[in-house]
PDB file of C-alpha atoms in Angstrom:
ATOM      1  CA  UNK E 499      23.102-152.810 -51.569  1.00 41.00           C
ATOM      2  CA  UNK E 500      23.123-150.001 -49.161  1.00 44.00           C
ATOM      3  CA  UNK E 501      20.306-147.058 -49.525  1.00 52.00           C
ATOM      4  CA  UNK E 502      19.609-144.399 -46.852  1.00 58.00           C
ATOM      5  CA  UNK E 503      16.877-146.864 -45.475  1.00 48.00           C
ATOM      6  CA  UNK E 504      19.207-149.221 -44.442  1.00 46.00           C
ATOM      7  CA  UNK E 505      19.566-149.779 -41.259  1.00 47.00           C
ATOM      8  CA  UNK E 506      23.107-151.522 -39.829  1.00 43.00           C
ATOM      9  CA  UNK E 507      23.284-155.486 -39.111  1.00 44.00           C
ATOM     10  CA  UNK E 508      21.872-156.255 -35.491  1.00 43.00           C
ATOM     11  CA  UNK E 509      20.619-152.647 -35.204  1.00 42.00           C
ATOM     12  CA  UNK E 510      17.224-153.100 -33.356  1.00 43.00           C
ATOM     13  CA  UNK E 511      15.535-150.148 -34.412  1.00 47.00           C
ATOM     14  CA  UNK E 512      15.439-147.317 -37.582  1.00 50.00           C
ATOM     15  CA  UNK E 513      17.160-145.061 -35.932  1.00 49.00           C
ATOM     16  CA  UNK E 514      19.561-143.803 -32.846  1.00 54.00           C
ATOM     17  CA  UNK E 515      17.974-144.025 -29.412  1.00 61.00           C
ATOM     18  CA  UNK E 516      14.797-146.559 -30.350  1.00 72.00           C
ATOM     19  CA  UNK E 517      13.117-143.689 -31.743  1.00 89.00           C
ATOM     20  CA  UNK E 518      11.106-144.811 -35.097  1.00 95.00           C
ATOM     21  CA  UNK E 519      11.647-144.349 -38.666  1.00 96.00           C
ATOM     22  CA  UNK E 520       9.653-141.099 -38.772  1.00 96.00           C
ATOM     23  CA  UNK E 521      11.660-139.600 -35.825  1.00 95.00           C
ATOM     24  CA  UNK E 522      14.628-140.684 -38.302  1.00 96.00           C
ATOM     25  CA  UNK E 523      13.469-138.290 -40.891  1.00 95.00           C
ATOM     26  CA  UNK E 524      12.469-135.316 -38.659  1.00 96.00           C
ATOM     27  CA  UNK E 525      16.339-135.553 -37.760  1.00 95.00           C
ATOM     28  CA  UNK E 526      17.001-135.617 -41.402  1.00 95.00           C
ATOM     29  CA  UNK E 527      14.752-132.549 -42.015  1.00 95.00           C
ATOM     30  CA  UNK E 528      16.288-130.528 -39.383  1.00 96.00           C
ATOM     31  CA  UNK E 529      20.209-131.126 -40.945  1.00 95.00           C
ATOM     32  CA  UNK E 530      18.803-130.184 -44.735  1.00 93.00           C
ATOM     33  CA  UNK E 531      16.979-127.314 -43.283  1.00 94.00           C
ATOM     34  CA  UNK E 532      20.405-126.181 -41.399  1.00 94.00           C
ATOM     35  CA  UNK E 533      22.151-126.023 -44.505  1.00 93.00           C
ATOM     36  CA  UNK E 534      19.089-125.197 -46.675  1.00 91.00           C
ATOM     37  CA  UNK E 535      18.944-121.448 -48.720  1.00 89.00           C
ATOM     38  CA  UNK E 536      15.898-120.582 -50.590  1.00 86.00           C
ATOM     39  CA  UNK E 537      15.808-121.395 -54.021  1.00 85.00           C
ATOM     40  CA  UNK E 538      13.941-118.422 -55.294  1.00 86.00           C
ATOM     41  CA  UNK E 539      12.266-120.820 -57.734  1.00 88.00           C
ATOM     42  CA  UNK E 540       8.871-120.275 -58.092  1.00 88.00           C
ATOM     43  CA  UNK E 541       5.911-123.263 -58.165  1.00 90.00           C
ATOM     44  CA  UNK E 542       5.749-122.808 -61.977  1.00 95.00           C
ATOM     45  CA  UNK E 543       8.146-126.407 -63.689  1.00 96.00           C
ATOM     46  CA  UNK E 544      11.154-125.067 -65.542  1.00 96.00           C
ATOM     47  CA  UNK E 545      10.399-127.595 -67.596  1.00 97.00           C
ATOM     48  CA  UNK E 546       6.954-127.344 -67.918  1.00 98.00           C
ATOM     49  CA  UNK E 547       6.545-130.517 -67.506  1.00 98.00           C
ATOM     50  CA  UNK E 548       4.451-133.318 -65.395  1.00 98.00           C
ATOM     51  CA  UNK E 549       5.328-136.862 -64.305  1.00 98.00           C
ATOM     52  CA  UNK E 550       2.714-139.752 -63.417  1.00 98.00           C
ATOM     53  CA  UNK E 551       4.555-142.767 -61.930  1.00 98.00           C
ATOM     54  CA  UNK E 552       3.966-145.407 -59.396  1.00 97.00           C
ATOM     55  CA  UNK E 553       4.876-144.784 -55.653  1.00 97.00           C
ATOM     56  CA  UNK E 554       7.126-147.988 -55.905  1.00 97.00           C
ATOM     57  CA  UNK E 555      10.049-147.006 -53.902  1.00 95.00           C
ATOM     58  CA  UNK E 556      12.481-148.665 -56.315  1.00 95.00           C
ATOM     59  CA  UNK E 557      11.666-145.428 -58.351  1.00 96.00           C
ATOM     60  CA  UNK E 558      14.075-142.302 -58.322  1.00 97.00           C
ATOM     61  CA  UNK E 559      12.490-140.188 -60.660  1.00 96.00           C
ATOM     62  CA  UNK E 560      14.747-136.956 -60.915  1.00 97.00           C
ATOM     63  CA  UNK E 561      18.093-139.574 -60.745  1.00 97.00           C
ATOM     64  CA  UNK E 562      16.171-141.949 -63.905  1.00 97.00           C
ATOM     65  CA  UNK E 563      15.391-138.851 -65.741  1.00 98.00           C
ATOM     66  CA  UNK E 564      17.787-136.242 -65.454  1.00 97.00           C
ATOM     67  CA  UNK E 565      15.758-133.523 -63.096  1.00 97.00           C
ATOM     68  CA  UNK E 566      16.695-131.502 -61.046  1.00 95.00           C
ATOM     69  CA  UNK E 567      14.179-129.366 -58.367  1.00 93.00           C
ATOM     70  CA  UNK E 568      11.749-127.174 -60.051  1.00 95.00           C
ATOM     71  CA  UNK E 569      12.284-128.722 -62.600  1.00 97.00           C
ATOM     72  CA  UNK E 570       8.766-131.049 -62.974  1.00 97.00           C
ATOM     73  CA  UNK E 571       5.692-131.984 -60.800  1.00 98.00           C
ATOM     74  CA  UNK E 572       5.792-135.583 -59.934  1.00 98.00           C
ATOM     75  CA  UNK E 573       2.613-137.069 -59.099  1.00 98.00           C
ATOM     76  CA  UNK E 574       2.768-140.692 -57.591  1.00 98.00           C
ATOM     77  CA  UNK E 575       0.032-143.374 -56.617  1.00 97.00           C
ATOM     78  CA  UNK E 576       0.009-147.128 -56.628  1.00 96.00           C
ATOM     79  CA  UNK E 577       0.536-148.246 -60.493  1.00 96.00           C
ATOM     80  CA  UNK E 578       1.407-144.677 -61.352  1.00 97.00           C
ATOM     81  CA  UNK E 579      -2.565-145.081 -62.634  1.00 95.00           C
ATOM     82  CA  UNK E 580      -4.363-142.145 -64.355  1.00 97.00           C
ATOM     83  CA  UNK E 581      -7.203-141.623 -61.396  1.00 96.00           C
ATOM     84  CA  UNK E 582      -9.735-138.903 -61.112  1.00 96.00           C
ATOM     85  CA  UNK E 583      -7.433-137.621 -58.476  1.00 97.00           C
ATOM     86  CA  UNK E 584      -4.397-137.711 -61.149  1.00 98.00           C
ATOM     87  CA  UNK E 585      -6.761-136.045 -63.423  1.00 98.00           C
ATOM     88  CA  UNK E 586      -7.574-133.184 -60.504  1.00 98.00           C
ATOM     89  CA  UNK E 587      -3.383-132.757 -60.090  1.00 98.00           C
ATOM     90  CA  UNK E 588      -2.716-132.952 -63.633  1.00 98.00           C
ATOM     91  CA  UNK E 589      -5.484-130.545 -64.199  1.00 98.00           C
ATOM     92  CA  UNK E 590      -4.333-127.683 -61.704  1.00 98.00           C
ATOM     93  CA  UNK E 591      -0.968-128.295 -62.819  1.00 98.00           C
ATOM     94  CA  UNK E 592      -1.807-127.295 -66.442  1.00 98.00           C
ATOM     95  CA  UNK E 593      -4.315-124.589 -66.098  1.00 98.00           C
ATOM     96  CA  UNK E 594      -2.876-122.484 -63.138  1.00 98.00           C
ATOM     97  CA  UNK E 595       1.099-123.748 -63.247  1.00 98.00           C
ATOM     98  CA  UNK E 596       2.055-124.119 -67.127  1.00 97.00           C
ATOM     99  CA  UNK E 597       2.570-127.649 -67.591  1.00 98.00           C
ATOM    100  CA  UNK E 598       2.034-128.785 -71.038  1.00 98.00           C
ATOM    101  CA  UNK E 599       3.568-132.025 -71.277  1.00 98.00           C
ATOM    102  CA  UNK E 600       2.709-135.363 -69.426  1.00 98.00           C
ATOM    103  CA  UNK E 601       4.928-138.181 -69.055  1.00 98.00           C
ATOM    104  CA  UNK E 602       3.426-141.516 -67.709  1.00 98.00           C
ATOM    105  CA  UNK E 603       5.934-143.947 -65.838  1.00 98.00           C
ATOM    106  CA  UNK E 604       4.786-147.728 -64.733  1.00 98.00           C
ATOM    107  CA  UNK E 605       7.427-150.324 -64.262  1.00 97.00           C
ATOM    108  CA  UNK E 606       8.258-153.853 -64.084  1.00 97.00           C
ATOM    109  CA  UNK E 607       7.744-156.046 -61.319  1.00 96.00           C
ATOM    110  CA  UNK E 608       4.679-153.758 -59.806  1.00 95.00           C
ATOM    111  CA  UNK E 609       3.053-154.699 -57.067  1.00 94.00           C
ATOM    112  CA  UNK E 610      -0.841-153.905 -58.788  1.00 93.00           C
ATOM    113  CA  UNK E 611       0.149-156.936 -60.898  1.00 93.00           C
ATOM    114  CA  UNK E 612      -0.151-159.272 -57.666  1.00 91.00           C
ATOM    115  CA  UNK E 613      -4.012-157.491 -57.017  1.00 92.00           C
ATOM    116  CA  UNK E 614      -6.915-157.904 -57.882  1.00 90.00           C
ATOM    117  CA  UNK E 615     -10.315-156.178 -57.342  1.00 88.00           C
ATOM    118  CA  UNK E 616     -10.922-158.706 -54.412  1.00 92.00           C
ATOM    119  CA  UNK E 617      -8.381-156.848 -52.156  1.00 94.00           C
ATOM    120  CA  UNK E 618     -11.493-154.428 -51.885  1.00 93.00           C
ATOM    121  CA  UNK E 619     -14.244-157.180 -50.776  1.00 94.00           C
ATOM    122  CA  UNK E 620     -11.171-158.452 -48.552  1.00 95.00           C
ATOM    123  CA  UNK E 621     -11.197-155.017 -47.156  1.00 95.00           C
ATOM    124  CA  UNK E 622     -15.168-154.892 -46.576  1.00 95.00           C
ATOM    125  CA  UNK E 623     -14.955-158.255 -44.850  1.00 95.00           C
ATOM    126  CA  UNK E 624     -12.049-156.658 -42.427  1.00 96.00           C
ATOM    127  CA  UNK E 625     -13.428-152.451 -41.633  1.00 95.00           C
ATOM    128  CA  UNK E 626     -16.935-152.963 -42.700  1.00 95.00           C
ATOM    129  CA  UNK E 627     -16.641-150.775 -45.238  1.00 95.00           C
ATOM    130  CA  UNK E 628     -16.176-151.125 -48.938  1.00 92.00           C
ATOM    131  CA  UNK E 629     -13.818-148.434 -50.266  1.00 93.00           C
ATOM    132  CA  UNK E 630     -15.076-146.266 -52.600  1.00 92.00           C
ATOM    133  CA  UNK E 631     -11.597-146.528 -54.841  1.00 92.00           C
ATOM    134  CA  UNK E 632     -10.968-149.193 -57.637  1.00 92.00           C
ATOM    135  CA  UNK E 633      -7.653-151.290 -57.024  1.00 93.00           C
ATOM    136  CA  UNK E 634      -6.639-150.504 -60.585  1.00 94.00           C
ATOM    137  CA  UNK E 635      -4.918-153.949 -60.958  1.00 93.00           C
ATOM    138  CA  UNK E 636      -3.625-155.079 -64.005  1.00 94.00           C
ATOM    139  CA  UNK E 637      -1.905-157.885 -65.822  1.00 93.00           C
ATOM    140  CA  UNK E 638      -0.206-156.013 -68.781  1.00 95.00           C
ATOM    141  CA  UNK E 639       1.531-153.094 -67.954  1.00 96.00           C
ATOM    142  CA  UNK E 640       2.061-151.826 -71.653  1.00 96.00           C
ATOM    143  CA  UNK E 641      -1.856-152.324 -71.543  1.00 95.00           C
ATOM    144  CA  UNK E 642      -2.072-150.247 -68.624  1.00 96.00           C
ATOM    145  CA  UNK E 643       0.090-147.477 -69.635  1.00 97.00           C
ATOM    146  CA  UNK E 644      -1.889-147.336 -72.728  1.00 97.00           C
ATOM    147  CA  UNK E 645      -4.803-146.554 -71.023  1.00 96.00           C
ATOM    148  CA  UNK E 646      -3.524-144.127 -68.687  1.00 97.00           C
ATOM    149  CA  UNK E 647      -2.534-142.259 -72.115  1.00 97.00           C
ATOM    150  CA  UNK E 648      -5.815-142.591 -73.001  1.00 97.00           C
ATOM    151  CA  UNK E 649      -7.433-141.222 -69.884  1.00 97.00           C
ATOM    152  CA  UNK E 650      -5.289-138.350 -70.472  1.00 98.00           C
ATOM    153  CA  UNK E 651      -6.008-137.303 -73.654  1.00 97.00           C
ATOM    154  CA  UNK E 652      -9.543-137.864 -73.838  1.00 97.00           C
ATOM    155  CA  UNK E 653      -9.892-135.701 -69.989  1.00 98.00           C
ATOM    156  CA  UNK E 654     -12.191-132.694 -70.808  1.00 98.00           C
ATOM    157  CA  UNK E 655     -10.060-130.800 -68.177  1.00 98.00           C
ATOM    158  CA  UNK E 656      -7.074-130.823 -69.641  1.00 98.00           C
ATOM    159  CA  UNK E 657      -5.889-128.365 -72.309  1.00 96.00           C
ATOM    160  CA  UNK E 658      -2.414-130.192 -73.361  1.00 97.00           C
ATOM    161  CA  UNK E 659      -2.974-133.496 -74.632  1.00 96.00           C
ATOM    162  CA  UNK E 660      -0.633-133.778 -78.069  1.00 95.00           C
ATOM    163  CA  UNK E 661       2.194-134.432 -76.075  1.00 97.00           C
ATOM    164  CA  UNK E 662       1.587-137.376 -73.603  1.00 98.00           C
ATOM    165  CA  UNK E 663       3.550-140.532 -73.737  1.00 98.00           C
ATOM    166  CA  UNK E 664       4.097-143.214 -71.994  1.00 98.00           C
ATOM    167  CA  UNK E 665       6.912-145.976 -70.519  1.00 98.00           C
ATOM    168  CA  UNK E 666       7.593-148.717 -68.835  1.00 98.00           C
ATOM    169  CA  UNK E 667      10.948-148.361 -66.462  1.00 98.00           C
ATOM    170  CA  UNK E 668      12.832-151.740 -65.419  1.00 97.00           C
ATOM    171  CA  UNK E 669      13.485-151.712 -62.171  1.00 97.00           C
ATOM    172  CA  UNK E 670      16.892-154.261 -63.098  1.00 97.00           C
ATOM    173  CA  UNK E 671      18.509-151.947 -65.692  1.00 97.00           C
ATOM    174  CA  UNK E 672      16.854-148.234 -65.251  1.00 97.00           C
ATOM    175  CA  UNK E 673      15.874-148.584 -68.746  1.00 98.00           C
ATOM    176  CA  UNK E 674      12.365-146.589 -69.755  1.00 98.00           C
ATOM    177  CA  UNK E 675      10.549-148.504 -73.006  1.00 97.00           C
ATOM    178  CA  UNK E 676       8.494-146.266 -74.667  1.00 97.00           C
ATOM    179  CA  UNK E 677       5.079-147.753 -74.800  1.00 97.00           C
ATOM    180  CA  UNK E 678       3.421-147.943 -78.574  1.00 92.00           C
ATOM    181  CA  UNK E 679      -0.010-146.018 -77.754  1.00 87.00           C
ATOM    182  CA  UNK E 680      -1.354-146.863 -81.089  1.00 81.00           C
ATOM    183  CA  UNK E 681      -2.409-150.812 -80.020  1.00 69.00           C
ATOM    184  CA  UNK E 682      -5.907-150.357 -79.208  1.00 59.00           C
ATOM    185  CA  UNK E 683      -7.057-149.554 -75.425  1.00 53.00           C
ATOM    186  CA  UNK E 684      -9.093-152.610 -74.093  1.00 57.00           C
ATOM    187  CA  UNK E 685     -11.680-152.383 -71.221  1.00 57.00           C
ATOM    188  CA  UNK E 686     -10.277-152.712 -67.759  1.00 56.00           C
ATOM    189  CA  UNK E 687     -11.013-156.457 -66.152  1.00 57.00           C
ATOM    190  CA  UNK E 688     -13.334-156.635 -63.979  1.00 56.00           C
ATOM    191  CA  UNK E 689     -12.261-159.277 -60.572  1.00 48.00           C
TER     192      UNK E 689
END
């Protein structure tokens, strides 16, 4: 399988010349800016609409789901987990950009599976410093995305809460499964 990553058999580096993979996409840039016209669209979704997924790279959002630009916001983090920090995005998008849905996208085969909480004490033992951030691991991702529903609609800051829901893509067929949010929410594990 070929993607835009790629890079040809025996090539030594990402791109042209040795430079590296972010010279590679400043090159990029400068050929979609050539051709690029304004779009007139203003920050506001068309669809009024927001996205939480996982950063997993295996992820095309706007291809799996139809979108176009300006179309959603697309917030991404490791897990595609419902953080205070989703919370802050998910709050500004609703209250000063018209959003007033929320879909929630995990997958199969994600990497937070492989994780535990330990990665954070491994991280103390390496800087020094323990981070301040949970790993958000989990086992079950239907579990998972039913909590991330739940941290939605039970935020205080959010004003649109009736229609969030939740699925799990797989990352073999493109297939979303909707995930049931009626099973009950169990706590996080700790570890």
């Amino acid at each position: 399988m070929t993607t835009s990553a790629s890079v040809p058999a025996g090539a030594e580096s990402a791109t042209a010349g040795g430079g590296t993979v972010t010279d590679r996409l400043v090159e990029a840039n400068r050929r979609y800016a050539a051709a690029f016209g304004d779009p007139g669209m203003d920050a506001r979704p068309v669809l009024r609409v927001a996205v939480v997924a996982c950063m997993d790279a295996r992820l095309d959002l706007h291809a799996a789901l139809g979108l176009q630009l300006g179309d959603c916001h697309t917030i991404r983090n490791a897990g595609g987990v419902v953080t205070d920090d989703v919370i802050r995005s998910l709050t500004i998008s609703q209250r000063k950009l018209g959003t007033r849905s929320v879909v929630l996208i995990h997958h199969t085969g994600c990497g937070l599976e492989a994780l535990t909480e330990d990665f954070r004490t491994e991280l103390e033992r390496e800087v020094g410093q323990r981070p301040a951030w949970a790993v958000e691991s989990f086992s079950d991702v239907d579990q998972d995305v039913r909590q991330s529903m739940q941290r939605v609609r039970t935020s205080p800051f959010l004003l649109h809460t009736d229609d969030v829901r939740g699925f799990v893509f797989d990352v073999r067929t493109g297939l979303l499964r909707e995930v049931d949010p009626a099973r009950p929410v169990r706590p996080p594990r700790n570890g």
